[in-house]
mmCIF file of C-alpha atoms in Angstrom:
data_model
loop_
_atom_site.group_PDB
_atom_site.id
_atom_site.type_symbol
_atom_site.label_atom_id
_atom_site.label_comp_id
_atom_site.label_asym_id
_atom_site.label_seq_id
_atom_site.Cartn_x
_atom_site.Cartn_y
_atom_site.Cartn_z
ATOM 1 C CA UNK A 1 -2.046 11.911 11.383
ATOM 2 C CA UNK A 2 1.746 11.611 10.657
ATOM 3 C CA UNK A 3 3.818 13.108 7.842
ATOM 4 C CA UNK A 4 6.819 12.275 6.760
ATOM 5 C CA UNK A 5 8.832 14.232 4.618
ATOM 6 C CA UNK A 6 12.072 12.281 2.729
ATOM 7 C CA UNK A 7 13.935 14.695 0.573
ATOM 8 C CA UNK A 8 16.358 11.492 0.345
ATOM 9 C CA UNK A 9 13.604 9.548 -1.350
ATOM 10 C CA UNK A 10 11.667 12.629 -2.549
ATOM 11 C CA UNK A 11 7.984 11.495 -0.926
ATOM 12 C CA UNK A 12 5.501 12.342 1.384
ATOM 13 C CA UNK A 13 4.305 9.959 3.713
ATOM 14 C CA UNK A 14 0.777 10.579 5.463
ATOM 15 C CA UNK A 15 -0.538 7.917 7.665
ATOM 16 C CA UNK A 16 -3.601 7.388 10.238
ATOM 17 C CA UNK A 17 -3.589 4.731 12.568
ATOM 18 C CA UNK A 18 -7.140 4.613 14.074
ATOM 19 C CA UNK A 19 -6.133 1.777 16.249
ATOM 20 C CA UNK A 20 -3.299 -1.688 16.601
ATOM 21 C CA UNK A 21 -5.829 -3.291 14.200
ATOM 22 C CA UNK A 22 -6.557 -0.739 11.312
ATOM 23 C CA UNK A 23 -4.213 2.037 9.770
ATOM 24 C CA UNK A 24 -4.499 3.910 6.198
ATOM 25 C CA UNK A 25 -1.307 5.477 4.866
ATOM 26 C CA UNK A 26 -1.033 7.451 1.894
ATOM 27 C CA UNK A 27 2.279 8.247 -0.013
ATOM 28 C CA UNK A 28 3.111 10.966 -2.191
ATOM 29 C CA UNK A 29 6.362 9.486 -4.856
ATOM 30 C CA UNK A 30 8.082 12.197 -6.771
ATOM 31 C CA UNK A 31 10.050 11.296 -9.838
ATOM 32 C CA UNK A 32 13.634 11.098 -9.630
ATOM 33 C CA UNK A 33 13.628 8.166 -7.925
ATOM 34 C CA UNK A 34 12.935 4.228 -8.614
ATOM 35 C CA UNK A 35 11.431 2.842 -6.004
ATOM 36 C CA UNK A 36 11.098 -1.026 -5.919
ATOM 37 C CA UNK A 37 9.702 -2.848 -3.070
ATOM 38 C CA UNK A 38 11.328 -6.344 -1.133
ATOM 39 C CA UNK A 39 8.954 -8.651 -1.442
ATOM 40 C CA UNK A 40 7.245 -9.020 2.237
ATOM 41 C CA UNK A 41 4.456 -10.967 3.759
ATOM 42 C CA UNK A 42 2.626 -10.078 6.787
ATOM 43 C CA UNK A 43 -0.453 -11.132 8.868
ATOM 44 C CA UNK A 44 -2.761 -8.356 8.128
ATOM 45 C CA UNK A 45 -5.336 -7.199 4.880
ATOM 46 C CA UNK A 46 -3.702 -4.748 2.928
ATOM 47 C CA UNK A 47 -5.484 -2.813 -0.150
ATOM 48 C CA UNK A 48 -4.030 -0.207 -2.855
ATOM 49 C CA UNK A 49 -5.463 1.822 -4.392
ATOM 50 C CA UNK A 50 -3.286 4.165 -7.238
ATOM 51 C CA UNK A 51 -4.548 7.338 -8.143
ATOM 52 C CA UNK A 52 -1.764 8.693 -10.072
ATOM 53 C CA UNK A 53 1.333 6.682 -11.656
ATOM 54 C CA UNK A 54 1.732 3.302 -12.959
ATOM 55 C CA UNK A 55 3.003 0.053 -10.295
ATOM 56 C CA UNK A 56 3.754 -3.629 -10.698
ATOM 57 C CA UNK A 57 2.574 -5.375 -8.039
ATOM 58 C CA UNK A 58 3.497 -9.181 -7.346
ATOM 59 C CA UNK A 59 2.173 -11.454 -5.289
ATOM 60 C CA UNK A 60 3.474 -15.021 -5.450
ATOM 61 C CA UNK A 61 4.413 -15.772 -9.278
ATOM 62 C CA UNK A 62 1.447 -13.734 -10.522
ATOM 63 C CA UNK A 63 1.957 -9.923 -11.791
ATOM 64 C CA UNK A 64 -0.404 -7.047 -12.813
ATOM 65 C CA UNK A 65 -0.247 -3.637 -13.537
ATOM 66 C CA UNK A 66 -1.848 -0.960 -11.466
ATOM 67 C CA UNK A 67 -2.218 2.196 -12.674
ATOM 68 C CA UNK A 68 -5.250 5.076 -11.840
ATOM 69 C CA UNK A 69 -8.058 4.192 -10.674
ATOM 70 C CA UNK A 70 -6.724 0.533 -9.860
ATOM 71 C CA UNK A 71 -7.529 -1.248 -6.218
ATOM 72 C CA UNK A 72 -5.470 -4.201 -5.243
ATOM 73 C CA UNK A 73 -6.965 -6.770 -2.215
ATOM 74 C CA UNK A 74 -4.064 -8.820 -0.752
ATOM 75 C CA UNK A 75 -5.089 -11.444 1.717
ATOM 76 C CA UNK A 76 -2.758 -11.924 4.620
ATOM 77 C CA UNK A 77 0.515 -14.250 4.207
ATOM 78 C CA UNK A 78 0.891 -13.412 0.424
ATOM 79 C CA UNK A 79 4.271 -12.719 -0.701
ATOM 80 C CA UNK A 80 3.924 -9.488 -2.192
ATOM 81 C CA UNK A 81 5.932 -6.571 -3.499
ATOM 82 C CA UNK A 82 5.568 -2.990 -6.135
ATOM 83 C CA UNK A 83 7.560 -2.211 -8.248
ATOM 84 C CA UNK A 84 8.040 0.640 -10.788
ATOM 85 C CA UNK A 85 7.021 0.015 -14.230
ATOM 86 C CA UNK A 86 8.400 3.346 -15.905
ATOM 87 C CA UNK A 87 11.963 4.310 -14.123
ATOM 88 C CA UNK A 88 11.687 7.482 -12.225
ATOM 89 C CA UNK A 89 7.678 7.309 -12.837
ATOM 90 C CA UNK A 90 6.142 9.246 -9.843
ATOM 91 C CA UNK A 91 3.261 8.138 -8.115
ATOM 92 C CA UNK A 92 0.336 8.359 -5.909
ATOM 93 C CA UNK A 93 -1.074 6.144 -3.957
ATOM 94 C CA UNK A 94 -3.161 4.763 -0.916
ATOM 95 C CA UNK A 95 -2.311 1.855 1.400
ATOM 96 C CA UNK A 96 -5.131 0.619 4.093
ATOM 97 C CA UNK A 97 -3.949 -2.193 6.248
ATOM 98 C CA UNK A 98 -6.314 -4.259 8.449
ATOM 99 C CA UNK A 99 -6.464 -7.491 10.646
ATOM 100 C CA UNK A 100 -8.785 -10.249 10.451
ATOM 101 C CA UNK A 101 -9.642 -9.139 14.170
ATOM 102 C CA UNK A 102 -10.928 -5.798 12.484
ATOM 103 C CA UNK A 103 -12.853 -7.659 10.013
ATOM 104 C CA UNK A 104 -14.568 -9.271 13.544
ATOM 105 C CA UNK A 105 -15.132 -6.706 15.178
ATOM 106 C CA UNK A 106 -17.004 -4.763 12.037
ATOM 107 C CA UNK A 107 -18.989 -7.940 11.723
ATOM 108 C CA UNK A 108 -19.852 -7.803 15.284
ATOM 109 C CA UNK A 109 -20.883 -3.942 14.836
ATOM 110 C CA UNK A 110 -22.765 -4.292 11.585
ATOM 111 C CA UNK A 111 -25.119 -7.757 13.139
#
């Protein structure tokens, strides 16, 4: 495990990488700040799951609010992007990324 300390940013950054295919990162968002993601797209699974704070996330044209106790599945090649729906609002949250190869090889395990 890896953490990250950003006094610039005022979070903690904790993340696991269990292997190329599968990696869980949780982050630790002090108030202070406002933190808005660029919207992104990438080729892997990605779920969040907020236990403290209130986001925004986007993907394509469609919005929801994710607050505690809220998971969010986004498939691969979705534009996507948080943002902060109280200014300075800290949060908590956890971010598990995986492939479709992982998904494969789980499936492969669990026959």
């Amino acid at each position: 495990m890896i953490k990250r300390t950003d006094p610039q940013y005022s979070h903690d950054l904790f993340e696991t990488s269990i292997s190329k295919d599968f990696a869980i990162e949780t982050r630790h968002v002090n108030s202070g700040i406002s933190e808005d993601g660029i919207t992104h797209i990438h080729k892997f699974f990605e779920i969040l799951f907020y236990y403290e704070g209130t986001r925004i996330l986007t993907i394509n044209d469609s919005q929801s609010v994710l607050n505690k106790n809220k998971i969010a599945f986004i498939a691969p090649f979705k534009f996507h992007r948080t943002s902060n729906k109280v200014e300075d609002e800290p949060y908590k949250r956890i971010l598990i990324n995986f492939t479709p190869e992982f998904m494969n090889e789980l499936n492969n395990v669990c026959d």
